[in-house]
Short mmCIF file of C-alpha atoms in Angstrom, two decimals:
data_model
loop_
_atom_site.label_atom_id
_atom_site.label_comp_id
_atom_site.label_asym_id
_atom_site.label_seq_id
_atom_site.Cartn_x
_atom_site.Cartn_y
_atom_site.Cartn_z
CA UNK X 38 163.04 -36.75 3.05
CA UNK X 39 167.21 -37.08 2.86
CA UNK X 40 168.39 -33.99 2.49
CA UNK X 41 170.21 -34.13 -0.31
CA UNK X 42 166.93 -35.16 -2.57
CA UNK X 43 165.91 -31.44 -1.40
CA UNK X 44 168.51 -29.93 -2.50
CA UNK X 45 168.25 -32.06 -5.63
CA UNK X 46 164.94 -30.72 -5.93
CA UNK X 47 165.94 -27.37 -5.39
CA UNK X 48 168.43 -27.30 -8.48
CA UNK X 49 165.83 -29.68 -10.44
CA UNK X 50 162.95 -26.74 -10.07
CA UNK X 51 165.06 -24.38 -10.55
CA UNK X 52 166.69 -25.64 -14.21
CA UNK X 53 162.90 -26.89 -14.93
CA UNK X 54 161.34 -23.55 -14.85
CA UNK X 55 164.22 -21.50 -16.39
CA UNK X 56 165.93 -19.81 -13.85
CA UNK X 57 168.68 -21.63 -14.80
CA UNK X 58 169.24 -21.87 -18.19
CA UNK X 59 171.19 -24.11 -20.81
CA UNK X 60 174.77 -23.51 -20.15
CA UNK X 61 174.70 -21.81 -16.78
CA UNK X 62 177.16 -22.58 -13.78
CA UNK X 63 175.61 -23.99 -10.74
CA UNK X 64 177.46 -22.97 -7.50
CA UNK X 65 180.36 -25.03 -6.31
CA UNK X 66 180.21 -27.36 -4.09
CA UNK X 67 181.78 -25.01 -1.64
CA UNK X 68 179.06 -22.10 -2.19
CA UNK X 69 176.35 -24.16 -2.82
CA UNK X 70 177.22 -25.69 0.75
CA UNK X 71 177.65 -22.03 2.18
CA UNK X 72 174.21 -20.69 0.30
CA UNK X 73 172.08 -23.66 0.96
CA UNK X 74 173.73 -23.96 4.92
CA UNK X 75 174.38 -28.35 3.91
CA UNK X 76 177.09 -30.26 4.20
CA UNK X 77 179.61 -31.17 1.41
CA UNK X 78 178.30 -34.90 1.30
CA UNK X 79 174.72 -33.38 0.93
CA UNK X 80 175.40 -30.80 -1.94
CA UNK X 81 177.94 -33.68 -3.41
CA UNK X 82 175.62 -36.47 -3.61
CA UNK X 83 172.36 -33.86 -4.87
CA UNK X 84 174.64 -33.03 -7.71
CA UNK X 85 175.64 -36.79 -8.75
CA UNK X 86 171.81 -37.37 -9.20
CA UNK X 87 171.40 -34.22 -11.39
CA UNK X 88 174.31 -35.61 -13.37
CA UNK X 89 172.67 -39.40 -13.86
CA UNK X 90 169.36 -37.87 -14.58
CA UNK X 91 171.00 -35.81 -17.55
CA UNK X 92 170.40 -32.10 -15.82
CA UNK X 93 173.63 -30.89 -15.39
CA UNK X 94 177.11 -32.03 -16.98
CA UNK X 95 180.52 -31.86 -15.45
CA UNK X 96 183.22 -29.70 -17.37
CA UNK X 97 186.58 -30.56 -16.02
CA UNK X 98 188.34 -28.05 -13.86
CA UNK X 99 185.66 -25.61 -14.59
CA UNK X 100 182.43 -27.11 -12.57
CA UNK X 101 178.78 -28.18 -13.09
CA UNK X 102 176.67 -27.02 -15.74
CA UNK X 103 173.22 -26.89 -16.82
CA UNK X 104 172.67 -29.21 -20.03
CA UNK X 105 169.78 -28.23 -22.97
CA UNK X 106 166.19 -29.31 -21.59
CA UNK X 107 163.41 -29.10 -23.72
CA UNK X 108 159.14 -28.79 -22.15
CA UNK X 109 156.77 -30.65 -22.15
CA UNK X 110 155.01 -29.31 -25.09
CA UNK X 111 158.21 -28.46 -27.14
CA UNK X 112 158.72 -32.53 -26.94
CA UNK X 113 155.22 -33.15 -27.88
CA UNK X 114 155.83 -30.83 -30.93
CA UNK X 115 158.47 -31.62 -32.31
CA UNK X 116 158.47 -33.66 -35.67
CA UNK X 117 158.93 -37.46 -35.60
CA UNK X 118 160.97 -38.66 -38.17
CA UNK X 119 159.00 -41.24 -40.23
CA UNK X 120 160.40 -44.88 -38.77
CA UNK X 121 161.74 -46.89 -41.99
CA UNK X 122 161.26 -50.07 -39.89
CA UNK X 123 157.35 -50.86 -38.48
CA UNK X 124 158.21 -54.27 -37.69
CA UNK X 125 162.06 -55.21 -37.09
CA UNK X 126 162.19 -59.21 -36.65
CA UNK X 127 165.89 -59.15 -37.32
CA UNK X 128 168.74 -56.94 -35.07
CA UNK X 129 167.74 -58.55 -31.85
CA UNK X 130 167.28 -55.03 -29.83
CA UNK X 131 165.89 -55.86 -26.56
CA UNK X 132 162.09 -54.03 -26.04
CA UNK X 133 161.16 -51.71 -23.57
CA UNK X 134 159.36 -54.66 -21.46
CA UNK X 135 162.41 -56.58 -21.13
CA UNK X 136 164.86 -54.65 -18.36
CA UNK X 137 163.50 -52.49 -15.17
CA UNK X 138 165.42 -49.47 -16.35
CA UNK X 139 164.55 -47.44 -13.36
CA UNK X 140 166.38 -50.47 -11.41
CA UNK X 141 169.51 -49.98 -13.11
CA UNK X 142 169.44 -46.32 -12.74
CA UNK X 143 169.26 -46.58 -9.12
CA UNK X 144 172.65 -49.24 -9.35
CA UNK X 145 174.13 -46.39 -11.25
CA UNK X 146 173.11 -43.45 -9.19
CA UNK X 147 174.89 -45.73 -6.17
CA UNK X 148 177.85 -45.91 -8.14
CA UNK X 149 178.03 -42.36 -8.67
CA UNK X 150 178.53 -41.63 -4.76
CA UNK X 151 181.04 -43.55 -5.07
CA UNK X 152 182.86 -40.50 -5.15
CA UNK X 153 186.79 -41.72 -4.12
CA UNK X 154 186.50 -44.65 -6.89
CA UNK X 155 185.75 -42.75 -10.15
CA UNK X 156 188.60 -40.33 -9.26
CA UNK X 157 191.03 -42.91 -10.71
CA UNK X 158 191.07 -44.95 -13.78
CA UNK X 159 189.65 -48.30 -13.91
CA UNK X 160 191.97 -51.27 -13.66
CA UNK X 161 193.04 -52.58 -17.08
CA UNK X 162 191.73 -56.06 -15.66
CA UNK X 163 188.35 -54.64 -15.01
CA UNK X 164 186.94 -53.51 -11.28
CA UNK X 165 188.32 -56.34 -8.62
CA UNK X 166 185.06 -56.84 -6.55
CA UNK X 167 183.47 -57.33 -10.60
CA UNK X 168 185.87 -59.63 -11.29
CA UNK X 169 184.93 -61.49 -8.16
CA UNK X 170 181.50 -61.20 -8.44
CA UNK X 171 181.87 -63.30 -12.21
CA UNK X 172 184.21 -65.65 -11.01
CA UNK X 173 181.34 -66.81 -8.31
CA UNK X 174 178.11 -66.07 -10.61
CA UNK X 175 180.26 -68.01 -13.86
CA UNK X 176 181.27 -71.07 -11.15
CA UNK X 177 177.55 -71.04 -10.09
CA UNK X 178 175.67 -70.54 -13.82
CA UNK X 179 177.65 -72.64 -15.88
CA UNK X 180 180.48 -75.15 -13.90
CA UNK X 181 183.48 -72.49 -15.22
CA UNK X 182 185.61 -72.23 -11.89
CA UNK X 183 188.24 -69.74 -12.83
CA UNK X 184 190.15 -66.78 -9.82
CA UNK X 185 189.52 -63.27 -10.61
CA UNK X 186 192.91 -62.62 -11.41
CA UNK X 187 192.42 -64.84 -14.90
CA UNK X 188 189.27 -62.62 -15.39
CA UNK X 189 189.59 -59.82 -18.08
CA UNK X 190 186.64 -57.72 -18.00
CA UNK X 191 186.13 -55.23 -21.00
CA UNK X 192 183.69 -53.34 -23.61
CA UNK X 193 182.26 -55.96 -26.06
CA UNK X 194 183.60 -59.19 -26.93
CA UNK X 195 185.79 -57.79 -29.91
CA UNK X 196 188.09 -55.38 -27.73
CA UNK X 197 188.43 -58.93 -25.67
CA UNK X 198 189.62 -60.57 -28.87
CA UNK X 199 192.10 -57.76 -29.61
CA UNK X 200 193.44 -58.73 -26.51
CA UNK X 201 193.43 -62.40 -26.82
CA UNK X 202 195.07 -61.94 -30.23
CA UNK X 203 198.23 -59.76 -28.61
CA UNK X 204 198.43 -62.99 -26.19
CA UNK X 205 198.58 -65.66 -28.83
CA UNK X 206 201.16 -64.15 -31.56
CA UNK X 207 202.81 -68.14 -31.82
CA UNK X 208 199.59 -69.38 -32.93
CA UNK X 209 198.65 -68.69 -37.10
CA UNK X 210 195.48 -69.90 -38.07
CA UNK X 211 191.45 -69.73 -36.29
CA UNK X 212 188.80 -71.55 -37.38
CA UNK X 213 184.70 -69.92 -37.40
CA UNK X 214 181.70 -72.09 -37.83
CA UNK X 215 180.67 -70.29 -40.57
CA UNK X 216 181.05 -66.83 -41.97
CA UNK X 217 178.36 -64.69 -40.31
CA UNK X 218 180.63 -63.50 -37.38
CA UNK X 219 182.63 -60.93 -39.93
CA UNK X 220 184.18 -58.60 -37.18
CA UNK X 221 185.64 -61.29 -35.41
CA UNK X 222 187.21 -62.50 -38.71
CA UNK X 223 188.00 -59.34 -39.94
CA UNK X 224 189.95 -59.02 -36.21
CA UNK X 225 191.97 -61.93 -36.73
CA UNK X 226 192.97 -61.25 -40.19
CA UNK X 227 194.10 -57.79 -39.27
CA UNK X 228 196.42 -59.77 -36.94
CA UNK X 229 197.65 -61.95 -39.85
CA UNK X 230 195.98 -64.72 -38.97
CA UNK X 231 194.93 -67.70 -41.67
CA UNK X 232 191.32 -67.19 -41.19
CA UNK X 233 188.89 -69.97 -42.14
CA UNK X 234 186.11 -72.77 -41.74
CA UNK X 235 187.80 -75.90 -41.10
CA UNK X 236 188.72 -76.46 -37.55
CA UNK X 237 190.80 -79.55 -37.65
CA UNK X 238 193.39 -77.15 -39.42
CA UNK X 239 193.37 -74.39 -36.97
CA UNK X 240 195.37 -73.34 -34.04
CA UNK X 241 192.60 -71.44 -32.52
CA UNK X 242 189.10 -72.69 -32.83
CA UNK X 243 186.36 -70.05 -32.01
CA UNK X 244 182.90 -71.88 -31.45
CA UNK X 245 179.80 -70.46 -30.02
CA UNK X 246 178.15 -73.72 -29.19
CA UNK X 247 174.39 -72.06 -27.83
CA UNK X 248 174.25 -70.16 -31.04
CA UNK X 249 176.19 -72.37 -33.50
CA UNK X 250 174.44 -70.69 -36.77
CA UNK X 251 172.06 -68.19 -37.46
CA UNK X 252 169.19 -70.68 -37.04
CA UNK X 253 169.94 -70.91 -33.70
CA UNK X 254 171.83 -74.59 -33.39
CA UNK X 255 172.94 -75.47 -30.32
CA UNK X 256 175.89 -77.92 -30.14
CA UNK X 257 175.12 -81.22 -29.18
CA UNK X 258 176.63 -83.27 -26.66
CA UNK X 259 178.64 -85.12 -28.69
CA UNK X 260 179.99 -83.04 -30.94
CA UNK X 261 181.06 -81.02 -28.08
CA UNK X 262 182.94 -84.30 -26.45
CA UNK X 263 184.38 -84.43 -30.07
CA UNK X 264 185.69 -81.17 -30.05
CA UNK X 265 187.14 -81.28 -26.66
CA UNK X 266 189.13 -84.30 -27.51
CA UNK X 267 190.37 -82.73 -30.40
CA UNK X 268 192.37 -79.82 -29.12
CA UNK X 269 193.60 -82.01 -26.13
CA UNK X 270 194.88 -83.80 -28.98
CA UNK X 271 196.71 -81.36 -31.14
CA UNK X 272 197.41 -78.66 -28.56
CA UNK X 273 194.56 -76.23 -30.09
CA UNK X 274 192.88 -73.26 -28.30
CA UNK X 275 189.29 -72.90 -27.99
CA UNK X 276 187.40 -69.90 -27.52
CA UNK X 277 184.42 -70.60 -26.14
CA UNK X 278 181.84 -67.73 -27.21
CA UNK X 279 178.70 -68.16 -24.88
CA UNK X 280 176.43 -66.39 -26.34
CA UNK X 281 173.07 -67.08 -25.64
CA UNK X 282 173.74 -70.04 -22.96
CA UNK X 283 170.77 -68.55 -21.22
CA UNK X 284 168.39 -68.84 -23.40
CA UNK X 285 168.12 -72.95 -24.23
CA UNK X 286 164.22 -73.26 -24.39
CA UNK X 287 163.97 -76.32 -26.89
CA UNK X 288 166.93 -78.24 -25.51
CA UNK X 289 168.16 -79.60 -22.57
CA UNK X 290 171.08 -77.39 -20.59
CA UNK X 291 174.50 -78.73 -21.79
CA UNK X 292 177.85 -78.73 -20.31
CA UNK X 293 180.68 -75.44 -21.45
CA UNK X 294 183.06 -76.75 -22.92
CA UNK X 295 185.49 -75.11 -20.49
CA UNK X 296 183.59 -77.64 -17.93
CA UNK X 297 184.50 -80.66 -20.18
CA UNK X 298 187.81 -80.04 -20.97
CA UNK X 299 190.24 -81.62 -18.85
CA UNK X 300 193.07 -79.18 -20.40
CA UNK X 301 194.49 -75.74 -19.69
CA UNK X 302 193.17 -74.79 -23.30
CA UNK X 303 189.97 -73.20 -23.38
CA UNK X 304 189.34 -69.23 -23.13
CA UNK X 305 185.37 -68.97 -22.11
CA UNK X 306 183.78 -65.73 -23.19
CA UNK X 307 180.43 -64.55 -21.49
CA UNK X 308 178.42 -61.01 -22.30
CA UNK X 309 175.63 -59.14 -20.28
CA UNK X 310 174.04 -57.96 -23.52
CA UNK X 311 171.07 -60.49 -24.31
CA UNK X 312 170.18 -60.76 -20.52
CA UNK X 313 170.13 -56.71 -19.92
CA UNK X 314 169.95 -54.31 -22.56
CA UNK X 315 172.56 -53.96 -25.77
CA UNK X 316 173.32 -50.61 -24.43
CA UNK X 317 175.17 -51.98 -21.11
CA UNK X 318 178.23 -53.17 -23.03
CA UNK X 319 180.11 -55.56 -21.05
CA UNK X 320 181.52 -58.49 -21.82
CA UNK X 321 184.26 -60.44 -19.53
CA UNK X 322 186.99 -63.40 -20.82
CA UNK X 323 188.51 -65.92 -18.78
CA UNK X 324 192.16 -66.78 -19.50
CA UNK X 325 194.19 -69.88 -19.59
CA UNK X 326 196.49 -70.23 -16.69
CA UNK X 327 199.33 -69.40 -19.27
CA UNK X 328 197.23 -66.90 -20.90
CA UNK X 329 196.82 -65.51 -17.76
CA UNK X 330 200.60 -64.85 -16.99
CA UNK X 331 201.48 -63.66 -20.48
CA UNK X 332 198.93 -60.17 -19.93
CA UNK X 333 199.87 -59.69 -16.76
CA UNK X 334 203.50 -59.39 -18.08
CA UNK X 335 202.09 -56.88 -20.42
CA UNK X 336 199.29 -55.62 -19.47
CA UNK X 337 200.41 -52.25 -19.56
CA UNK X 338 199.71 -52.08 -22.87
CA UNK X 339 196.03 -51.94 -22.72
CA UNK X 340 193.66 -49.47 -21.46
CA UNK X 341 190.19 -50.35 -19.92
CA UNK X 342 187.38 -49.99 -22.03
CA UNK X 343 184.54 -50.76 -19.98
CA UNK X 344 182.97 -47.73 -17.96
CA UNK X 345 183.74 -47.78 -14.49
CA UNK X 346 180.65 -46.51 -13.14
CA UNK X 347 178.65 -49.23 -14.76
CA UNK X 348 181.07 -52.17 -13.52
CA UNK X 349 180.33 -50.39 -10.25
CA UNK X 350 176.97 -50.79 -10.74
CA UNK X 351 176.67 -54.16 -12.36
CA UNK X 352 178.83 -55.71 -9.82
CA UNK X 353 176.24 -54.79 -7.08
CA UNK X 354 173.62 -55.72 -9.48
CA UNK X 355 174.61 -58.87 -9.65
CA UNK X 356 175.51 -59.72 -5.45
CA UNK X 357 171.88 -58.46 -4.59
CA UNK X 358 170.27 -61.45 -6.76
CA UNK X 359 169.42 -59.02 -9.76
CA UNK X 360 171.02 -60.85 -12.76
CA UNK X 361 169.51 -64.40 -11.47
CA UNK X 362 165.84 -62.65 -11.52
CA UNK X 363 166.28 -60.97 -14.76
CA UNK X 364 167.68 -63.70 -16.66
CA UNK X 365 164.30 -65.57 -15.90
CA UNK X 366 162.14 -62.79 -16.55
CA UNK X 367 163.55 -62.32 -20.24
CA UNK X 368 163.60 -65.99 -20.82
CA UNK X 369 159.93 -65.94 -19.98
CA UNK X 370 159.91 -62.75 -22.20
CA UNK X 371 161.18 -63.58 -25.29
CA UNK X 372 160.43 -67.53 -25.10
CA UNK X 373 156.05 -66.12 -24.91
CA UNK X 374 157.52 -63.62 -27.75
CA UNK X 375 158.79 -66.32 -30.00
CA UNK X 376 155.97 -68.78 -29.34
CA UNK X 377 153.56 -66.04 -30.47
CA UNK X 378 155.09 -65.22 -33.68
CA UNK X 379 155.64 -69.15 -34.55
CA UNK X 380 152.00 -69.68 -33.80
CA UNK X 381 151.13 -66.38 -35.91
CA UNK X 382 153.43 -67.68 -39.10
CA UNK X 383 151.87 -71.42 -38.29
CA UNK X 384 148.19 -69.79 -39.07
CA UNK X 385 148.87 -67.15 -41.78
CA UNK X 386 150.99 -68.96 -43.53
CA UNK X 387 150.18 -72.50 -44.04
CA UNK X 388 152.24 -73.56 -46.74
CA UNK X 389 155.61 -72.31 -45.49
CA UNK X 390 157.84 -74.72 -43.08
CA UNK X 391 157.94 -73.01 -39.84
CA UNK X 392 160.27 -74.22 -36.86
CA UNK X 393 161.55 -72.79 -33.37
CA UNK X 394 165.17 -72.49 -33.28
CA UNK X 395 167.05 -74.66 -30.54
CA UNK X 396 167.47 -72.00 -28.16
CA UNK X 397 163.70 -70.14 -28.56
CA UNK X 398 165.06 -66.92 -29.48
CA UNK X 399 164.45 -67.46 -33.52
CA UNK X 400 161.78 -68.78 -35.46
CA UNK X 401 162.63 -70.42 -38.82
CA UNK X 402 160.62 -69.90 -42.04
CA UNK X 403 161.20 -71.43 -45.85
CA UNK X 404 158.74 -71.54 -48.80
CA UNK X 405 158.28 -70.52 -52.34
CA UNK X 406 159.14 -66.89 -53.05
CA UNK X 407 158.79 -65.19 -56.30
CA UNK X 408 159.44 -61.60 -55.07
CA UNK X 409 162.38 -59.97 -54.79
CA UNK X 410 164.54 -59.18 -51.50
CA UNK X 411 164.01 -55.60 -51.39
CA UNK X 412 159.98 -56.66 -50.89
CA UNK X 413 160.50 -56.45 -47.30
CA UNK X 414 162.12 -53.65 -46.32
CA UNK X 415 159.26 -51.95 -48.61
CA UNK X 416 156.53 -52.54 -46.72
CA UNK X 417 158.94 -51.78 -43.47
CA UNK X 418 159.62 -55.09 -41.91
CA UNK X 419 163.45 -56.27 -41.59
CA UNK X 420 163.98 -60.04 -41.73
CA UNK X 421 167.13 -62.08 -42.08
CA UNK X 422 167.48 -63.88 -45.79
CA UNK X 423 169.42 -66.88 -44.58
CA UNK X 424 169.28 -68.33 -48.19
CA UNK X 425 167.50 -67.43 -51.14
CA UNK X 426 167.77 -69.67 -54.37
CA UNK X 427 165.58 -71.67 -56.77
CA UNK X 428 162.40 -69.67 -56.06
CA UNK X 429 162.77 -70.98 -52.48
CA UNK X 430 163.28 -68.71 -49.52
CA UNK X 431 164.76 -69.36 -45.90
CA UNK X 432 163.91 -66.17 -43.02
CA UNK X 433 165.76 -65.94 -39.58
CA UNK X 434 162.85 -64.10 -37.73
CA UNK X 435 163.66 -62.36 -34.12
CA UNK X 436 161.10 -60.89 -32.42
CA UNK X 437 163.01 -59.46 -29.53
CA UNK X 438 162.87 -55.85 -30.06
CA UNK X 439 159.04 -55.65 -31.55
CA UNK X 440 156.12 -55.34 -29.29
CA UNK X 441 154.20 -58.45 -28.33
CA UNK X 442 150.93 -56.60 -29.75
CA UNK X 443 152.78 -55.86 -32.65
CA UNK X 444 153.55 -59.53 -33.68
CA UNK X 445 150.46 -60.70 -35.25
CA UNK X 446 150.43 -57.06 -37.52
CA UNK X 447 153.80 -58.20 -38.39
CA UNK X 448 152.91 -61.44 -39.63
CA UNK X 449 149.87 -60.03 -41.78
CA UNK X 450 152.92 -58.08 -43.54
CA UNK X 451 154.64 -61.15 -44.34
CA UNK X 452 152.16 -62.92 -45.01
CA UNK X 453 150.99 -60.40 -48.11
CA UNK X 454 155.19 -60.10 -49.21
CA UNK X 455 155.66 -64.25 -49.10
CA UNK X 456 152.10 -65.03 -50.89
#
């Protein structure tokens, strides 16, 4: 056994049985190396583990200190808050199946030790061995050849936008596909921008083509050629949102735009959300060459957003193979997932017009309703109303975050609300 896992055990025992209680110091690093007779590395790298596996915090200036813990049996005790939502088929939460946590944790107890990095604040950019790491996994996955330095690497795609918005001030009007994305609009309209639905009038056109509508749509081939010529055309920008690019079940994988665009004009936007977890929020952006020159002239007016530690960790994740594996394994996941609950609705519900959604993740569901909206949420199930009118109703279902087991008890529920 490394020594340091001893001494990690040590501290661990020690805080478990309640020696040490909720708010007491642990030794510094310097006494705990003199008490314990280890090196600094040893007693360092013991206490970075206690940290990711939530024992201990660190105060600032002050030291290491135990956090609350809570047995065994006071866990099992303690009162569950009823769950208002049995069955959610709509937010698109990833389930516990989905992502080797433990993995991930072991990427981000590495990046911990990485002791002489996370003394200093990330670059604005994002982390330059990340930023290298995306420019070869983007050039491999998806024909987007792009250098680091026209990487920007940052916390969700809407700080990315922010930035993207300081770097286009000349430009007045963007164009959506339709009106579901509101924070992105709401962004742009903060900015002044002429917000709207019509791209042939727009200055910037923001598509996602994988995940053109809430349905699902992917962009077909021509329409993308279309829309490529277009901008060459009138001198428009397109950001190219590609959500859910790794997820095309029904259809055949089609070029990025960025890919078909002859032009210096289109800003491709990629996220680690869908193919990990929500939680690990980061999202990257790559820049026009122009683009690219106008934030490095000012890009000391932003401020990293991202955390460090986990661009540490995701950039390893993704050079030891991790992010190819995993993007198969929750393809397999939630294309079984969807399959299940089509074949479920197919069954139960005869009558109703079921369909799988271009890219697998959605399955699509109109027929007669004479209930009323609130119906659902009722009997605990969430759904997405994607129209509702003349007795006739149209459900966005995303089975995602329920449990496989749990999708033909769903479907009885929805069954009983819809009939």
């Amino acid at each position: 056994m490394k020594k340091y896992v001893e001494v990690y055990d040590y501290f661990k025992k020690l805080i478990e049985n309640g020696a040490l209680k909720a708010g007491d110091r642990l030794p510094s690093i310097r006494n705990a190396c003199n008490i314990l007779s280890v090196s600094k590395t040893t007693v360092q790298n013991a206490y970075f583990d206690l940290l990711a596996d939530g024992y201990i915090i660190s105060v600032d200036k002050s030291g290491y200190y135990v956090t609350e813990q809570k047995s065994i049996s006071e866990v099992k005790c303690e009162a569950k808050p009823e769950r208002q939502i049995l069955y959610d088929l709509k937010s698109g939460d990833a389930d516990e199946e989905s992502f080797d946590i433990k993995l991930w944790q072991r990427y981000i107890k590495s990046a911990l030790r990485s002791q002489g990095r996370l003394l200093s604040y990330s670059e604005v950019q994002g982390e330059a061995d990340l930023r290298q790491a995306l420019s070869d996994y983007i050039r491999e996955k998806r024909n987007v050849t792009a250098s680091p330095d026209r990487i920007i690497v940052g916390a969700g795609v809407q700080w990315l936008l922010s930035v993207l918005c300081s770097l286009v001030k000349d430009r007045k009007t963007v164009s959506f596909p339709d009106k579901s994305f509101v924070q992105g609009m709401s962004l742009f309209e903060d900015y002044g921008y002429d917000v709207h639905t019509r791209y042939k009038d727009a200055d910037i056109i923001y598509v996602s083509p994988s995940h053109m509508t809430a349905y699902g749509d992917v962009m077909p081939m021509k329409r993308r050629l279309e829309l490529v010529d277009y901008s060459e055309k009138t001198g428009s920008i397109i950001i190219e949102d590609d959500f859910d690019s790794d997820f095309l079940y029904q259809s055949k994988p089609t070029p990025s735009l960025y890919a078909l665009s002859a032009n210096d004009n289109v800003v491709y936007m990629g996220s680690f959300s869908n193919v990990l977890i929500p939680g690990i929020r980061i999202s990257y952006m790559v820049l026009t060459q122009e683009l690219a020159k106008r934030f490095e002239a000012s890009k000391h007016k932003f401020a990293q957003t991202a955390s460090k530690t986990e661009q540490i960790a995701l950039c390893q994740y993704i050079r030891d193979g991790h992010i190819s594996s995993q993007t198969r394994k929750v393809r397999r996941h939630y294309t079984s997932k969807a399959r299940l609950l089509f074949d479920n609705i197919k069954k139960e519900v005869p009558n109703a017009a079921v369909t799988l959604g271009d890219n697998g993740l959605r399955v699509l569901v109109s027929c007669d309703f004479s209930g009323e909206i609130s119906d659902f949420e009722k009997n605990k199930i969430s759904v997405s109303v994607i129209k509702f009118e003349d007795g006739k109703i149209t459900l966005s279902l995303t089975p995602s975050a329920i449990k496989e087991c749990d999708i033909p008890k769903a479907v009885v529920v929805l069954k009983s609300i819809l009939n």
